Short mmCIF file of C-alpha atoms in Angstrom, two decimals:
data_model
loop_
_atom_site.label_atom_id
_atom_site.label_comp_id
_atom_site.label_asym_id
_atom_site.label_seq_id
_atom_site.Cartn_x
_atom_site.Cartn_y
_atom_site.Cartn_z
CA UNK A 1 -24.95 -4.71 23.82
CA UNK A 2 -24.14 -1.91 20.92
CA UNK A 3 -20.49 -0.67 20.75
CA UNK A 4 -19.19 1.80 19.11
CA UNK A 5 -15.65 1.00 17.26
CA UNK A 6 -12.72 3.56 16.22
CA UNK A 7 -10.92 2.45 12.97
CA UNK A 8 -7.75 4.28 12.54
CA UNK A 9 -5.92 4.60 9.16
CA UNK A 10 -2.08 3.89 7.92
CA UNK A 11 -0.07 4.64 5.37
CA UNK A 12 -1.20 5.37 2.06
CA UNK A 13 -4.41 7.33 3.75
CA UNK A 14 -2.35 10.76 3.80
CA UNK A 15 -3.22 13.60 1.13
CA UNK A 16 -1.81 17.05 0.42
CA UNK A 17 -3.90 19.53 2.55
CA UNK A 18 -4.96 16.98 5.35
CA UNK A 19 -6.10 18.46 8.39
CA UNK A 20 -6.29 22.68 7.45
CA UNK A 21 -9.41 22.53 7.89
CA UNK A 22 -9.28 21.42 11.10
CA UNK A 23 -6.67 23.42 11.84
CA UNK A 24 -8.54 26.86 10.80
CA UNK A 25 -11.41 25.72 12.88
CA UNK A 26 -10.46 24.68 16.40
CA UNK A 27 -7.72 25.84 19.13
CA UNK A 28 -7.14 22.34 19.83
CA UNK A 29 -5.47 21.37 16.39
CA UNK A 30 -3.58 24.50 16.24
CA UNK A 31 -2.45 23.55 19.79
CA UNK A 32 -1.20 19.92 18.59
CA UNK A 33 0.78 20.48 15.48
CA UNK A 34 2.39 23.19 17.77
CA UNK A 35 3.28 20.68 20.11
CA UNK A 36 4.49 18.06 17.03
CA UNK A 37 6.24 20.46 15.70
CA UNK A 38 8.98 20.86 18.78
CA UNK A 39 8.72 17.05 19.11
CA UNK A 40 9.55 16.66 15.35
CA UNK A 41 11.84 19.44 14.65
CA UNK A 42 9.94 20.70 11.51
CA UNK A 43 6.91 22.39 10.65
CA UNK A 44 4.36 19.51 10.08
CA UNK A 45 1.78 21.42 9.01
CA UNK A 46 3.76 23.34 6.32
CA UNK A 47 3.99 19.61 4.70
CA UNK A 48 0.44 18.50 5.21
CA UNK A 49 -1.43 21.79 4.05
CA UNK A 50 1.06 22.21 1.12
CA UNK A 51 2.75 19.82 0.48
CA UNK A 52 4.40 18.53 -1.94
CA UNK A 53 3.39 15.52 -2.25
CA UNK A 54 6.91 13.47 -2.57
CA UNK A 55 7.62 15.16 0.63
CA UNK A 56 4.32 13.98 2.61
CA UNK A 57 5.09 10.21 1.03
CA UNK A 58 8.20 9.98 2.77
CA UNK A 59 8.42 7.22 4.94
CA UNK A 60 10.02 9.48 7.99
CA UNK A 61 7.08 12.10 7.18
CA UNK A 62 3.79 9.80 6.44
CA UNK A 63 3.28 8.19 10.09
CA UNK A 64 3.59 11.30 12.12
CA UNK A 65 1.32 13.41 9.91
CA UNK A 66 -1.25 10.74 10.08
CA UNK A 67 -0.61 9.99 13.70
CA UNK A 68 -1.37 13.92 14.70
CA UNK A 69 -4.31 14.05 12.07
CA UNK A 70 -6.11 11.13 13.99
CA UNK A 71 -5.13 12.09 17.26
CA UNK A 72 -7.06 15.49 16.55
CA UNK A 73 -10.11 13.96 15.36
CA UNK A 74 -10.13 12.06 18.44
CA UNK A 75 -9.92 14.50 21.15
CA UNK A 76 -12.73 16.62 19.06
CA UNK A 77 -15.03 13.87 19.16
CA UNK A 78 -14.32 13.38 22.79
CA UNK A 79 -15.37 16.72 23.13
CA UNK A 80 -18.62 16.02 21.79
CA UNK A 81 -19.22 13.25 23.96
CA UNK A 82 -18.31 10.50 21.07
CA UNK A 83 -15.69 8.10 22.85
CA UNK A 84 -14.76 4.80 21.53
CA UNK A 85 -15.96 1.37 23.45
CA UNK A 86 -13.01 -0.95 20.87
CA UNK A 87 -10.57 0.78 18.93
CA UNK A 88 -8.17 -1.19 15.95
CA UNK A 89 -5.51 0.53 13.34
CA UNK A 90 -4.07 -0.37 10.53
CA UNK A 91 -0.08 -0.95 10.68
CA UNK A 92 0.59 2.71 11.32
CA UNK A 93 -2.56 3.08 12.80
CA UNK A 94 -2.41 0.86 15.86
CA UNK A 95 -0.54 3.60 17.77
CA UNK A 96 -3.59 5.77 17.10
CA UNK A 97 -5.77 3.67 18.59
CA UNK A 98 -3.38 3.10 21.66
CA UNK A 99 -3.24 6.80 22.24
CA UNK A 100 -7.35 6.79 22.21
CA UNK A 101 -7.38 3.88 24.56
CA UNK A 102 -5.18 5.68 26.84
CA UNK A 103 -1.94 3.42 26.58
CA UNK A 104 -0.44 6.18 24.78
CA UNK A 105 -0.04 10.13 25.18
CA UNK A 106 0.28 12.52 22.60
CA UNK A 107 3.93 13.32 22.54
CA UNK A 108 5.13 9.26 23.70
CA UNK A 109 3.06 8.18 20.54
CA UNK A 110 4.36 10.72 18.27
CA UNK A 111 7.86 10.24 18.98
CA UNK A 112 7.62 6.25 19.11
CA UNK A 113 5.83 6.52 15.25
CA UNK A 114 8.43 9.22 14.48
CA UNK A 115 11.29 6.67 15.14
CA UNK A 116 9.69 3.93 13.44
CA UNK A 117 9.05 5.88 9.99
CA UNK A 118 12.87 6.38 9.94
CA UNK A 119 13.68 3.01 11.01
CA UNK A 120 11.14 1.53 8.28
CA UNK A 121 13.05 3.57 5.71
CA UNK A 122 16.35 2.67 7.11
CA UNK A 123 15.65 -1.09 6.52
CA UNK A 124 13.98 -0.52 2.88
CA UNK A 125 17.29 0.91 2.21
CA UNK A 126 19.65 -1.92 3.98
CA UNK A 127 17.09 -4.63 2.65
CA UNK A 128 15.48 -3.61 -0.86
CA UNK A 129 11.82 -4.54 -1.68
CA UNK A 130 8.01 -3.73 -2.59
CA UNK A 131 4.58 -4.95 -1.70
CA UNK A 132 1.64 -5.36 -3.98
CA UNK A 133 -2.17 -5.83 -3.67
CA UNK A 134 -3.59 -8.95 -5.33
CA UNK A 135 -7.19 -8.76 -6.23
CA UNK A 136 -9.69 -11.42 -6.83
CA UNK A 137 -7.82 -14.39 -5.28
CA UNK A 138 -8.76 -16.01 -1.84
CA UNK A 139 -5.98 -16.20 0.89
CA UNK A 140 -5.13 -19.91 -0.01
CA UNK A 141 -3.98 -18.72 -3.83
CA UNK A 142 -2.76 -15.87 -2.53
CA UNK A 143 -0.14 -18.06 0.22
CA UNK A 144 0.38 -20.59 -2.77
CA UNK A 145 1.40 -17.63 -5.09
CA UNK A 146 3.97 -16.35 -2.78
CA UNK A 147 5.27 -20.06 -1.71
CA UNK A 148 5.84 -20.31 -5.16
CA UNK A 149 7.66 -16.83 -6.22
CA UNK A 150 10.06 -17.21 -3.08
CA UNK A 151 12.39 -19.47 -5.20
CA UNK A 152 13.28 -15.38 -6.64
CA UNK A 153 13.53 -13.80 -2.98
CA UNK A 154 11.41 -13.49 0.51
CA UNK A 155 7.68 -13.07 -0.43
CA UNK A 156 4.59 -13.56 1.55
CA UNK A 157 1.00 -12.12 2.16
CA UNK A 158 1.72 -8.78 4.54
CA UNK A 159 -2.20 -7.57 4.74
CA UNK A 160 -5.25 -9.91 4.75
CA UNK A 161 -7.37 -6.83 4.39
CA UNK A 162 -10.64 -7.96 3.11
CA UNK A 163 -12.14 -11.05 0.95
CA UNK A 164 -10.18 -10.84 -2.19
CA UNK A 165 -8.03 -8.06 -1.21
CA UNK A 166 -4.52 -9.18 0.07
CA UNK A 167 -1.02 -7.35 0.30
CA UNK A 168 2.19 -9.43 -0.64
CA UNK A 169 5.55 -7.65 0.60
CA UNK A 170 8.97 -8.83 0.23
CA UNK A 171 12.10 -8.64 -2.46
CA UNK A 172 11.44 -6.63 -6.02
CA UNK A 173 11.82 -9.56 -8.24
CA UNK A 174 9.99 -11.96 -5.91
CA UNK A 175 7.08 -9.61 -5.38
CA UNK A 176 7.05 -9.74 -9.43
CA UNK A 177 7.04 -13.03 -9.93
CA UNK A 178 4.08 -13.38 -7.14
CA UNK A 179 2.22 -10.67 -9.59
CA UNK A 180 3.35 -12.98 -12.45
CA UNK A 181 1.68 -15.68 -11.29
CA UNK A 182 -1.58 -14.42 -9.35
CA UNK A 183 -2.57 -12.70 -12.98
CA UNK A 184 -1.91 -16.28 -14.65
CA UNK A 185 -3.97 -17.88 -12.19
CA UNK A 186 -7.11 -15.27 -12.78
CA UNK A 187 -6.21 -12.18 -10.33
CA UNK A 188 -8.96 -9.28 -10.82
CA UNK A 189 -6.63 -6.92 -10.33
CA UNK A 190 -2.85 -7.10 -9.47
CA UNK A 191 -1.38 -3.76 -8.46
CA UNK A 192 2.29 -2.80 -7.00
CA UNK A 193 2.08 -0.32 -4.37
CA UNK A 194 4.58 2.68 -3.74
CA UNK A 195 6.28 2.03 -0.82
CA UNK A 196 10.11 2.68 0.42
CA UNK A 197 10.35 -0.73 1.48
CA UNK A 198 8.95 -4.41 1.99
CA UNK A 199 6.62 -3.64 5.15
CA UNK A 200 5.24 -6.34 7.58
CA UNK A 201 8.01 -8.94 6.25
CA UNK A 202 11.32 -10.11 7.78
CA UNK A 203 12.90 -7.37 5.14
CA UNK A 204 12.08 -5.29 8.07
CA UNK A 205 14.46 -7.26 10.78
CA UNK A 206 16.78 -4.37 10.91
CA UNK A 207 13.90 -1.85 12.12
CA UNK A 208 12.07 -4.82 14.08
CA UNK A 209 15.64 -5.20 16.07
CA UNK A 210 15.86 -1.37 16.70
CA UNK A 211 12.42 -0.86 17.89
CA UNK A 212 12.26 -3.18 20.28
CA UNK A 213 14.85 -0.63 22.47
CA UNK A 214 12.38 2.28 21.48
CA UNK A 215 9.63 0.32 23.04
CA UNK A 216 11.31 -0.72 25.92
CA UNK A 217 12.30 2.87 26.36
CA UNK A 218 8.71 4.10 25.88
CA UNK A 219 6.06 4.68 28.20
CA UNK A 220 2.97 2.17 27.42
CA UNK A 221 0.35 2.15 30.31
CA UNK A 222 -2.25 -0.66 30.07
CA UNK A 223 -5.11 0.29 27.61
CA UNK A 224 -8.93 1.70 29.21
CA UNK A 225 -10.48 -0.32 26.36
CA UNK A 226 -9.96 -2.92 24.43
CA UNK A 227 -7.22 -2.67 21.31
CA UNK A 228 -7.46 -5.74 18.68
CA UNK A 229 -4.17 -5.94 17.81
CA UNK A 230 -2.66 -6.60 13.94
CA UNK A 231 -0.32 -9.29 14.77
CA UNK A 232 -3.40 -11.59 16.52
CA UNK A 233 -6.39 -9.84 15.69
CA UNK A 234 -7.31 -9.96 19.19
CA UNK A 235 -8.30 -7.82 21.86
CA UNK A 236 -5.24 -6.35 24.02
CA UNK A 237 -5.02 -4.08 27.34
CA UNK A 238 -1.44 -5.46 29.36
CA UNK A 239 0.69 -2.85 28.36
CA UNK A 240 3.73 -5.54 28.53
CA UNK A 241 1.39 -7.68 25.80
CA UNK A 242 0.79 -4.08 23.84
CA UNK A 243 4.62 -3.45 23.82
CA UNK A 244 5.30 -7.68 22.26
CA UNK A 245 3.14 -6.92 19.70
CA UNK A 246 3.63 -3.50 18.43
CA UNK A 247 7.36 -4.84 18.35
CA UNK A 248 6.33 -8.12 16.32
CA UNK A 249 4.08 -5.93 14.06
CA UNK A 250 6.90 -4.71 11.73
CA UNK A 251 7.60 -8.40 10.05
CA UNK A 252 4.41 -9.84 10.73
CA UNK A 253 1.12 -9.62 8.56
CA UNK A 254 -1.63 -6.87 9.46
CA UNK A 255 -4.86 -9.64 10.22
CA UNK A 256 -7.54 -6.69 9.09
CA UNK A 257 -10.27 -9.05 8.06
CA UNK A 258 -10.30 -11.02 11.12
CA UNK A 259 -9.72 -8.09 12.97
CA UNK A 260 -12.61 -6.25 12.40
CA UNK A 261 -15.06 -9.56 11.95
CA UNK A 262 -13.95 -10.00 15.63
CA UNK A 263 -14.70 -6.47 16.49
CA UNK A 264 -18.24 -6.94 15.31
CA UNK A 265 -18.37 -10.85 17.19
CA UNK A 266 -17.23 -8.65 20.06
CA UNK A 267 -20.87 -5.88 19.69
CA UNK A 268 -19.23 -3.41 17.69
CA UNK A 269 -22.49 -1.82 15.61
CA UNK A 270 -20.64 1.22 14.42
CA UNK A 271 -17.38 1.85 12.73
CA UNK A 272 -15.89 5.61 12.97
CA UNK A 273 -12.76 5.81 10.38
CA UNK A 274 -10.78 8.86 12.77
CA UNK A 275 -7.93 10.31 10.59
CA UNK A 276 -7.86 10.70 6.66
CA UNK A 277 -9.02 9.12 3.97
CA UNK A 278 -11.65 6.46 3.92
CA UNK A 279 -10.21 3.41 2.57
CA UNK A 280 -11.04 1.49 5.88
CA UNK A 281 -14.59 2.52 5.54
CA UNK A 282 -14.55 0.50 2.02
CA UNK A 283 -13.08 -2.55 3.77
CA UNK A 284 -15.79 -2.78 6.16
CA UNK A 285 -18.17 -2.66 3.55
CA UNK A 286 -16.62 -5.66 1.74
CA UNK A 287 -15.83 -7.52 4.80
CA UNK A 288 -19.73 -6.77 6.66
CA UNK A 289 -22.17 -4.82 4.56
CA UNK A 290 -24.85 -4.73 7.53
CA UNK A 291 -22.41 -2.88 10.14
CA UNK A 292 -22.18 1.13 9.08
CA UNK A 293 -19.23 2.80 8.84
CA UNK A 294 -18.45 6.63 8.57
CA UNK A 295 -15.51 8.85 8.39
CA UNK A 296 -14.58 11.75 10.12
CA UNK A 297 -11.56 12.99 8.83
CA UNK A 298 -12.91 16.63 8.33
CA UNK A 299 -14.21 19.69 9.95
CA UNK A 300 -17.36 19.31 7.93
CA UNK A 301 -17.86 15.32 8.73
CA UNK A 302 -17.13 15.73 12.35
CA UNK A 303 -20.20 18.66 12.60
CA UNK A 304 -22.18 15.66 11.15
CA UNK A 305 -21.14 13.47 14.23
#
């Protein structure tokens, strides 16, 4: 059996001018960021055509701009007959791939990822820290690293996102020291990442403890296909399961490796990227160089579909 598999982007994938295109081209887009914009409150698409750019990397802005830029790319290709068989996201991105499965609508999703930007930024404020990608070190160095730095502070791998590519997160001076020490012990690259807090470690307890009444509040049906989830890396449809593990998500590492390795156990032979950016198309390459992956982000990739 061939499958095909939506990949759906988080944080970090936004850009200044994401989605005009799209927006200038079809009804449908228009139509959404009308709708976001009396969920939200604000003109979204005044901040994703133009910016600036501080503005679109704020933590309360980020997740719904990248939310409604997905979500439009995935009702156009279900237009055209493209509909996923698997979907996975990235952090961020799992809601995306909820709201393609069907365990999400539009406006729930929107809302839910709204909250949790503001709740993420809430606890980088309450509970200080950073996150950094390590380069060139397996997952073993990487864990010893951080067991290591955490006499300075809370530290430990937040993103096992491809061979040699893995996200630390905790405290500022801890996440140092972990950079300290992965460059003395031969790191390719060690770089610290602009973020407004210490995401997918227990820095984020206060926003883990708040959204577990937003979930509870929200409506989650069971998924129509399966969702591999970040917290197992496993394929999810109970809507009670979904709702455990979008809540555990916040403090727990994103397993995006094993993740999509599963996805591709599981049939998957293609890999769309739906949203901005590509930078999951460039971890598929380094985690399965036979599987394809493509991006459709844009008005001009999606007439290539």
């Amino acid at each position: 059996m061939s499958f095909v598999a939506f990949q759906f982007p988080g944080q970090a994938s936004q850009y200044v001018g994401m989605a005009r295109d799209l927006y200038e081209a079809f009804p449908l887009a228009r139509e959404l960021f009308a709708q976001a914009q009396e969920i939200l409150g604000f003109d979204l698409a005044e901040v994703c055509f133009n910016g600036p750019e501080e503005r679109l990397k704020q933590t309360a802005i980020t997740p719904p701009a990248i939310f409604v830029h997905s979500a439009i790319v995935t009702a156009l290709l279900r237009e055209r007959g493209v509909v996923p068989d698997m979907a996975a996201g990235h952090s961020l991105g799992e809601y995306s791939a909820l709201l393609a499965a069907g365990a999400l609508s539009f406006a729930e999703g929107l809302r839910v990822v709204k909250r949790r930007g503001e709740l993420m930024q809430q606890a980088g404020t309450i509970a200080p820290g950073t996150m950094a990608a390590i380069i060139g070190l397996d997952e073993g160095a990487v864990a010893e690293v951080c067991t290591e730095a955490s006499q300075a502070g809370v530290v430990q791998p937040a993103n096992f996102n491809c061979p040699g590519q893995v996200v630390v997160s905790g405290a500022v001076q801890a996440v140092h020291r972990a950079m300290e020490l992965a460059r003395a012990r031969g790191a390719k690259r060690v770089v610290e990442l602009v973020v407004s807090g210490a995401f997918h470690s227990p820095l984020m307890d206060y926003a883990r403890q708040h959204m577990g009444e937003v979930l509870a509040a929200a409506e989650i049906r069971d998924a129509q296909i399966p969702v591999y989830a970040n917290v197992t890396a496993r394929p999810v449809r109970s809507a009670a399961e979904i709702r455990q593990l979008l809540h555990e998500q916040l403090s727990r590492p994103v397993l995006w490796q094993n993740t999509v390795q599963n996805m591709i156990g599981d049939g998957a032979t293609i890999f769309y990227e739906v949203g901005p950016g590509n930078v999951l198309t460039g971890l598929l390459k380094r985690i399965n160089k036979e599987v394809p992956g493509r991006t459709v982000g844009t008005a001009e990739e999606l007439a290539q579909v």
